[in-house]
Short mmCIF file of C-alpha atoms in Angstrom, two decimals:
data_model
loop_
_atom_site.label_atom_id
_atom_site.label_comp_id
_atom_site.label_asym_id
_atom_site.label_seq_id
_atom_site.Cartn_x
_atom_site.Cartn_y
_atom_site.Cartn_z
CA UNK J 7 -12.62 21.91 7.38
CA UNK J 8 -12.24 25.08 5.78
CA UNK J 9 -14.06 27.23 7.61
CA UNK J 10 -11.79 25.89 10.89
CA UNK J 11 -8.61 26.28 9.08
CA UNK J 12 -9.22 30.39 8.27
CA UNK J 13 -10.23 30.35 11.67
CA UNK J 14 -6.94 29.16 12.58
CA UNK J 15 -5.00 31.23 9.95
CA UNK J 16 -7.19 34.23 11.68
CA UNK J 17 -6.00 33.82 15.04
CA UNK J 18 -2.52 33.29 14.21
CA UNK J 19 -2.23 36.40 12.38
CA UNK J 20 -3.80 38.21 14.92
CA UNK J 21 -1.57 36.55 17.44
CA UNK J 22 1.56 37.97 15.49
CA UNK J 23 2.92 34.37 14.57
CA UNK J 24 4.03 32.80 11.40
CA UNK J 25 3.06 29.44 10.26
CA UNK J 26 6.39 28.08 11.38
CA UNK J 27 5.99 29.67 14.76
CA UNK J 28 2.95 28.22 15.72
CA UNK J 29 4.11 24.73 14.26
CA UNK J 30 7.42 24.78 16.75
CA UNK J 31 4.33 26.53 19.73
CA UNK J 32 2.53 23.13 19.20
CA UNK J 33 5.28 20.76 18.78
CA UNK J 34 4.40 19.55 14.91
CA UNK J 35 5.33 20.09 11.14
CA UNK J 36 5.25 23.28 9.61
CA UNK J 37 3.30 21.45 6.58
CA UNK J 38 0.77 20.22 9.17
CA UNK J 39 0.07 23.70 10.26
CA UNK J 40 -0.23 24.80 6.30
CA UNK J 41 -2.57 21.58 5.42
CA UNK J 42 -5.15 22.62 8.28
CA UNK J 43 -5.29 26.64 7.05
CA UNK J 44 -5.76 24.91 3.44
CA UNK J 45 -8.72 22.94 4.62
CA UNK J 46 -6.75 19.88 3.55
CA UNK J 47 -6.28 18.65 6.83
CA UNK J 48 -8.80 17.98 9.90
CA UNK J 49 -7.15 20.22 13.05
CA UNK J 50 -7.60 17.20 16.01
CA UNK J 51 -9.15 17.85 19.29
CA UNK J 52 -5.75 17.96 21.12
CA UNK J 53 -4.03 20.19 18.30
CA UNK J 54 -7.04 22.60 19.05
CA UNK J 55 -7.06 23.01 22.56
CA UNK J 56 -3.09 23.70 22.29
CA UNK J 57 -3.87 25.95 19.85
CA UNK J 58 -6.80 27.93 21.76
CA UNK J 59 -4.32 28.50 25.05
CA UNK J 60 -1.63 29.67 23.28
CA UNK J 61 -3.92 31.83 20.59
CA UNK J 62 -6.17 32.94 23.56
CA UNK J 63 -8.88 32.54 21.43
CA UNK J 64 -11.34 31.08 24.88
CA UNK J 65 -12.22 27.54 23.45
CA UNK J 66 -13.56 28.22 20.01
CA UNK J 67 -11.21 26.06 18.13
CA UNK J 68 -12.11 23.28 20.04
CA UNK J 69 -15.79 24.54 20.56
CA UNK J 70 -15.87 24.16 16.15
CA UNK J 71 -13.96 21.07 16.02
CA UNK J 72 -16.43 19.06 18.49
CA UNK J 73 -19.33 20.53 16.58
CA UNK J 74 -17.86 19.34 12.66
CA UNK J 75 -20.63 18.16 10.57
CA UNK J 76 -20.45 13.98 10.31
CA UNK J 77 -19.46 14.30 6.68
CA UNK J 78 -16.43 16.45 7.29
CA UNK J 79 -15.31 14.25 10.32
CA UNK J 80 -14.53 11.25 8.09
CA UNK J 81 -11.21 12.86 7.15
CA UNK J 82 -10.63 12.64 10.52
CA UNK J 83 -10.65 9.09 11.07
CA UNK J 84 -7.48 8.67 9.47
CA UNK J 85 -5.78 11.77 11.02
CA UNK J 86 -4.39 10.53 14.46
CA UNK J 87 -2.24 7.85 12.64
CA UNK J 88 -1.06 10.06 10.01
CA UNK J 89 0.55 12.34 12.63
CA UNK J 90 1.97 9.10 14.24
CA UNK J 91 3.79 8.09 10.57
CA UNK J 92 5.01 11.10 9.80
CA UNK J 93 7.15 10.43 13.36
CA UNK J 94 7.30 6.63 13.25
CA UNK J 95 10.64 4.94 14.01
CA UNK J 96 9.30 1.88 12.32
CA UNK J 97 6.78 0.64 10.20
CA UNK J 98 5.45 -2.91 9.07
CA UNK J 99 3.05 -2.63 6.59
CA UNK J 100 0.54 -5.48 4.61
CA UNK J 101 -2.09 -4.47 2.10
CA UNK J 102 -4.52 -7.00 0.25
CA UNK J 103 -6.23 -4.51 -1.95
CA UNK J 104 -4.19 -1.43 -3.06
CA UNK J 105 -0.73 -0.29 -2.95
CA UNK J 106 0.39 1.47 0.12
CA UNK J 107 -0.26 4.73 -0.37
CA UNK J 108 3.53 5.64 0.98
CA UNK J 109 4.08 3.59 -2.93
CA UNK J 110 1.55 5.15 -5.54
CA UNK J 111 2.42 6.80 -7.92
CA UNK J 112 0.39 10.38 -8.45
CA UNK J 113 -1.56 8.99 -11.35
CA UNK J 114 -2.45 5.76 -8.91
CA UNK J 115 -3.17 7.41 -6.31
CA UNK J 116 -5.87 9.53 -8.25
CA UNK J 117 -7.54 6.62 -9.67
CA UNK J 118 -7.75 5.12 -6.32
CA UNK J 119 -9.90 8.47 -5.51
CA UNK J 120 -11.63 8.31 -8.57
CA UNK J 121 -12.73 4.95 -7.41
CA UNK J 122 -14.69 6.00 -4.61
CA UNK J 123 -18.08 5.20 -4.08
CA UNK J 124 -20.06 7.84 -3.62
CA UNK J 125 -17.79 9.42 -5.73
CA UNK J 126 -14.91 12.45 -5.29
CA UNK J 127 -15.32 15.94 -6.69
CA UNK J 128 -12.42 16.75 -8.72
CA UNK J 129 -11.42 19.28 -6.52
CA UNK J 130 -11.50 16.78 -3.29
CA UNK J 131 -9.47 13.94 -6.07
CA UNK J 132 -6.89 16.36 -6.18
CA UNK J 133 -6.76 17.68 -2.92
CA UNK J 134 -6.78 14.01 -1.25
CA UNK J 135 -3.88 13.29 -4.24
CA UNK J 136 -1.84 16.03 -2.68
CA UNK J 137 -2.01 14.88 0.86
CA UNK J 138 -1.32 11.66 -0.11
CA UNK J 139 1.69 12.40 -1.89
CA UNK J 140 2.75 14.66 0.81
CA UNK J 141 3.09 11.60 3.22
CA UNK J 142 5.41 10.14 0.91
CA UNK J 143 8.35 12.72 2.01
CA UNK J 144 8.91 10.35 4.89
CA UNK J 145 10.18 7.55 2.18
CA UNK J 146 13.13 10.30 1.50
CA UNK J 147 14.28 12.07 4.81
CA UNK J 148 18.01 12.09 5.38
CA UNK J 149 17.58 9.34 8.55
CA UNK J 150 14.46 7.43 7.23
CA UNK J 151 12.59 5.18 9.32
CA UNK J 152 12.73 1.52 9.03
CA UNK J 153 9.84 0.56 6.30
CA UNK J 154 8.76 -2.90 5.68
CA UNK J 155 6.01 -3.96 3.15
CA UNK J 156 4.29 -7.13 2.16
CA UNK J 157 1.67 -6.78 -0.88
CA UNK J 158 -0.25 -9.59 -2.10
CA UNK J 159 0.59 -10.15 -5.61
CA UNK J 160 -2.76 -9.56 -7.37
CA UNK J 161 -2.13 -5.77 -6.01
CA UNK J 162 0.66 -5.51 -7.70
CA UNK J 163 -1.35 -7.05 -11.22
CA UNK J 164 -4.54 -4.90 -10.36
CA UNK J 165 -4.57 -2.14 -13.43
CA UNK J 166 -6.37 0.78 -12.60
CA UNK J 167 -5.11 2.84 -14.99
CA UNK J 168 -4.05 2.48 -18.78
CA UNK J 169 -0.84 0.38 -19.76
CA UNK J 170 2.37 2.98 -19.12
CA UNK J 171 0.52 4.17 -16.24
CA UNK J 172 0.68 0.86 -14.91
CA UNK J 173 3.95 -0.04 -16.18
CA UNK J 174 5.31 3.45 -14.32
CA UNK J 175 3.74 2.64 -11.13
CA UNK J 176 5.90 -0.82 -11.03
CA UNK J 177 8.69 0.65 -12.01
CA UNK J 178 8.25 3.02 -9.19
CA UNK J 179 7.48 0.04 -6.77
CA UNK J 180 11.19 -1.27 -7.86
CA UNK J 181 12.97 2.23 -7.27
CA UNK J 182 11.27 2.31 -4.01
CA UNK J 183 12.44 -1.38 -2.76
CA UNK J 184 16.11 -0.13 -3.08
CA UNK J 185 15.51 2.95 -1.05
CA UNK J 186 17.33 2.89 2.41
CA UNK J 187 15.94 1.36 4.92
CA UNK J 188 12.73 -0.37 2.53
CA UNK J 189 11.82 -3.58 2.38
CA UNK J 190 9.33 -4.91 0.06
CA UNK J 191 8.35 -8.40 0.10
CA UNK J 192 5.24 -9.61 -2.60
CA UNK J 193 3.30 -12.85 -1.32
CA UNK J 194 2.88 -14.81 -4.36
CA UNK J 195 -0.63 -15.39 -5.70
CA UNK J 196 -0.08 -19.19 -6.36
CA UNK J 197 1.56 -19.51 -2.42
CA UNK J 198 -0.73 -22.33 -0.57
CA UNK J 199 -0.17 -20.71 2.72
CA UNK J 200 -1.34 -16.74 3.58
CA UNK J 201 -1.96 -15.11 6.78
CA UNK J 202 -3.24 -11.91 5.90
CA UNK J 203 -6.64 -13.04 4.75
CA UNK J 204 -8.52 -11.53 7.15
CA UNK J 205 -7.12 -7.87 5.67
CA UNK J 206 -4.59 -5.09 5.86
CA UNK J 207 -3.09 -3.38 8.52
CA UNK J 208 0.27 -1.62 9.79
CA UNK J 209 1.98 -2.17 12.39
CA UNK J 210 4.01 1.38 13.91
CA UNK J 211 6.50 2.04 16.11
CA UNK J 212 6.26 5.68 17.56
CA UNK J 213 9.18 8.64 18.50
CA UNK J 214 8.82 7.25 21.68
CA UNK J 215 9.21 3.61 21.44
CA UNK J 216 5.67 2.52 21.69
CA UNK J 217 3.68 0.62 19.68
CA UNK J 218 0.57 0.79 17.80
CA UNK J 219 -1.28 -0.79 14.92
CA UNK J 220 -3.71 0.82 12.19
CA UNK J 221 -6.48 -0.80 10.10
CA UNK J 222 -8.92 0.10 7.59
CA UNK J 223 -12.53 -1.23 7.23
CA UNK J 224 -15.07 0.25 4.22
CA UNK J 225 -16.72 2.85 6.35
CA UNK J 226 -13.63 3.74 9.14
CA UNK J 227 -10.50 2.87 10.71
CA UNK J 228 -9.22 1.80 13.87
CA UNK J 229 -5.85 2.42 16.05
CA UNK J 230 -5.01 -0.14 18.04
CA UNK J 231 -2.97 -0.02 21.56
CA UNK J 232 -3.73 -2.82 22.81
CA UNK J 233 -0.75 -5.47 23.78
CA UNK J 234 -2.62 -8.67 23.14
CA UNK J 235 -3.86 -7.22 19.97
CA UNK J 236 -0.48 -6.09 18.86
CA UNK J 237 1.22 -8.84 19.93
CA UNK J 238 -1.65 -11.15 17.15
CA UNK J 239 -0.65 -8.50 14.13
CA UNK J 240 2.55 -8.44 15.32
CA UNK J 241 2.70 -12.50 14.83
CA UNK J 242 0.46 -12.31 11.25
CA UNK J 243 3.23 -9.92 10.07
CA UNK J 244 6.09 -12.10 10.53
CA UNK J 245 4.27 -15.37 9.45
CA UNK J 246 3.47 -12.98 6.36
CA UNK J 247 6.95 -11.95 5.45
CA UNK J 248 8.27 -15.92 5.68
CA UNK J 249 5.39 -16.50 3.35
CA UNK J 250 6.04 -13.73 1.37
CA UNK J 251 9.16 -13.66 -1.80
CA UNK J 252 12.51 -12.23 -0.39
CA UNK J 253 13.21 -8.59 -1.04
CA UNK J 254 15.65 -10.15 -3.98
CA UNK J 255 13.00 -12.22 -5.69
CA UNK J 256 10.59 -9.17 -5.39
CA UNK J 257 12.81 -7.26 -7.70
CA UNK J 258 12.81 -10.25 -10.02
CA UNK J 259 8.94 -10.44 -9.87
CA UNK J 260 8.82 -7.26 -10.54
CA UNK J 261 11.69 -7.25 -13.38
CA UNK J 262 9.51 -9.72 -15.06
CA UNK J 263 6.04 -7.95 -14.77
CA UNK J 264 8.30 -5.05 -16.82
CA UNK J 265 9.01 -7.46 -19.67
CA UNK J 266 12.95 -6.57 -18.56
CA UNK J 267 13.57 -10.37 -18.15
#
């Protein structure tokens, strides 16, 4: 991922274009441009191709992308809906096991990393801790989209990290339910009914009114177009937030999991 993104910082330079150039060229964010010359980011097939006509650089972008080593085309798998969210007129998210990452707090976040088995460098903690918290910018834009979350309760309890870490990250969770457009709903744990047991997902509407739905498995992830398909998560999501607290009794959940009540 590196080596492709000085390739790409290479050609633009020699092309006579700034960062901010070649992001308006190819029709996405200047920061998206910036994260692939750090090596933060995986530059998709697609992106590459656009890039290599309007670069003139005869294929090679694309020519180095198909031929990634497996290990640095797991980043990747991730990548196609991450350029969908940071567009998304919508988004209906559940999660069973962690806090959205659009939620964590920095320290969160880098325990979740630090979690991984096989486990994270240092360097790659802190570089996937950036790019996670970079995504977050959506939660703060001046015309927002429209975010709803549902979060199983025992999330919400899990403590990976010591006390006022965990304290700030719920704390956090509350300042983030008031934000406009945010909803966040928390299924009780003691609820008899559930309809997200079979695991997360998010549902997304794009820029261009179509939608698509994202889940996450132990070794991949998968982007779903499908209408039947949709149509199921779409179903699960609602039954989820009837099942789930109201947005008011979140904040009262979480108002007591503070000690504040």
């Amino acid at each position: 991922m590196k080596l492709v993104g000085k390739l790409v910082s290479v050609f633009r330079v020699a092309a006579g274009l700034t960062q901010a150039q070649l992001a308006d060229l190819t029709n996405v964010q200047v920061e998206t441009i910036a994260s692939i010359e750090q090596g933060r980011r995986s530059l998709l097939p697609d992106l590459a191709r656009r890039m290599d006509e309007l670069l003139e650089t005869k294929g090679a972008l694309a020519t180095a992308v198909e031929h990634m080593p497996e290990v640095d085309l797991v980043p990747a798998w991730a990548e196609q809906y991450m350029e969908l969210e940071r567009t998304a007129l919508a988004l209906s998210w559940y999660d069973n096991q962690v806090l959205p990452g659009l939620l964590q707090t920095e320290v969160y976040a880098r325990a979740v990393f630090r979690n991984r088995v096989p486990v994270f460098s240092e360097e790659k903690i802190a570089i996937q801790t950036a790019s996670r918290l970079e995504r977050q910018e959506i939660l703060h834009r001046s015309e927002p989209p429209t975010i709803s979350f549902v979060i199983w309760e025992p999330v919400v309890r899990l403590q990976l990290t010591d006390e006022e870490a965990h304290r700030e990250q719920i704390r956090h969770l509350r300042t983030c339910a008031t934000l406009s457009g945010v909803s966040l709903q928390i299924l009780p744990l003691n609820h008899r009914v559930h309809a997200g047991l079979d695991g997360p997902f998010t549902l997304l509407e794009t820029s261009d009114y179509q939608h698509v739905a994202y889940s996450e498995t132990q070794r991949g992830s998968l982007l779903v177009a499908d209408p039947d398909e949709i149509s199921i998560l779409s179903q699960k999501y609602a039954m989820l937030r009837a099942q789930a607290l109201s947005p008011e009794d979140t904040l009262g959940l979480l108002d007591r999991l503070l000690g504040e009540q």
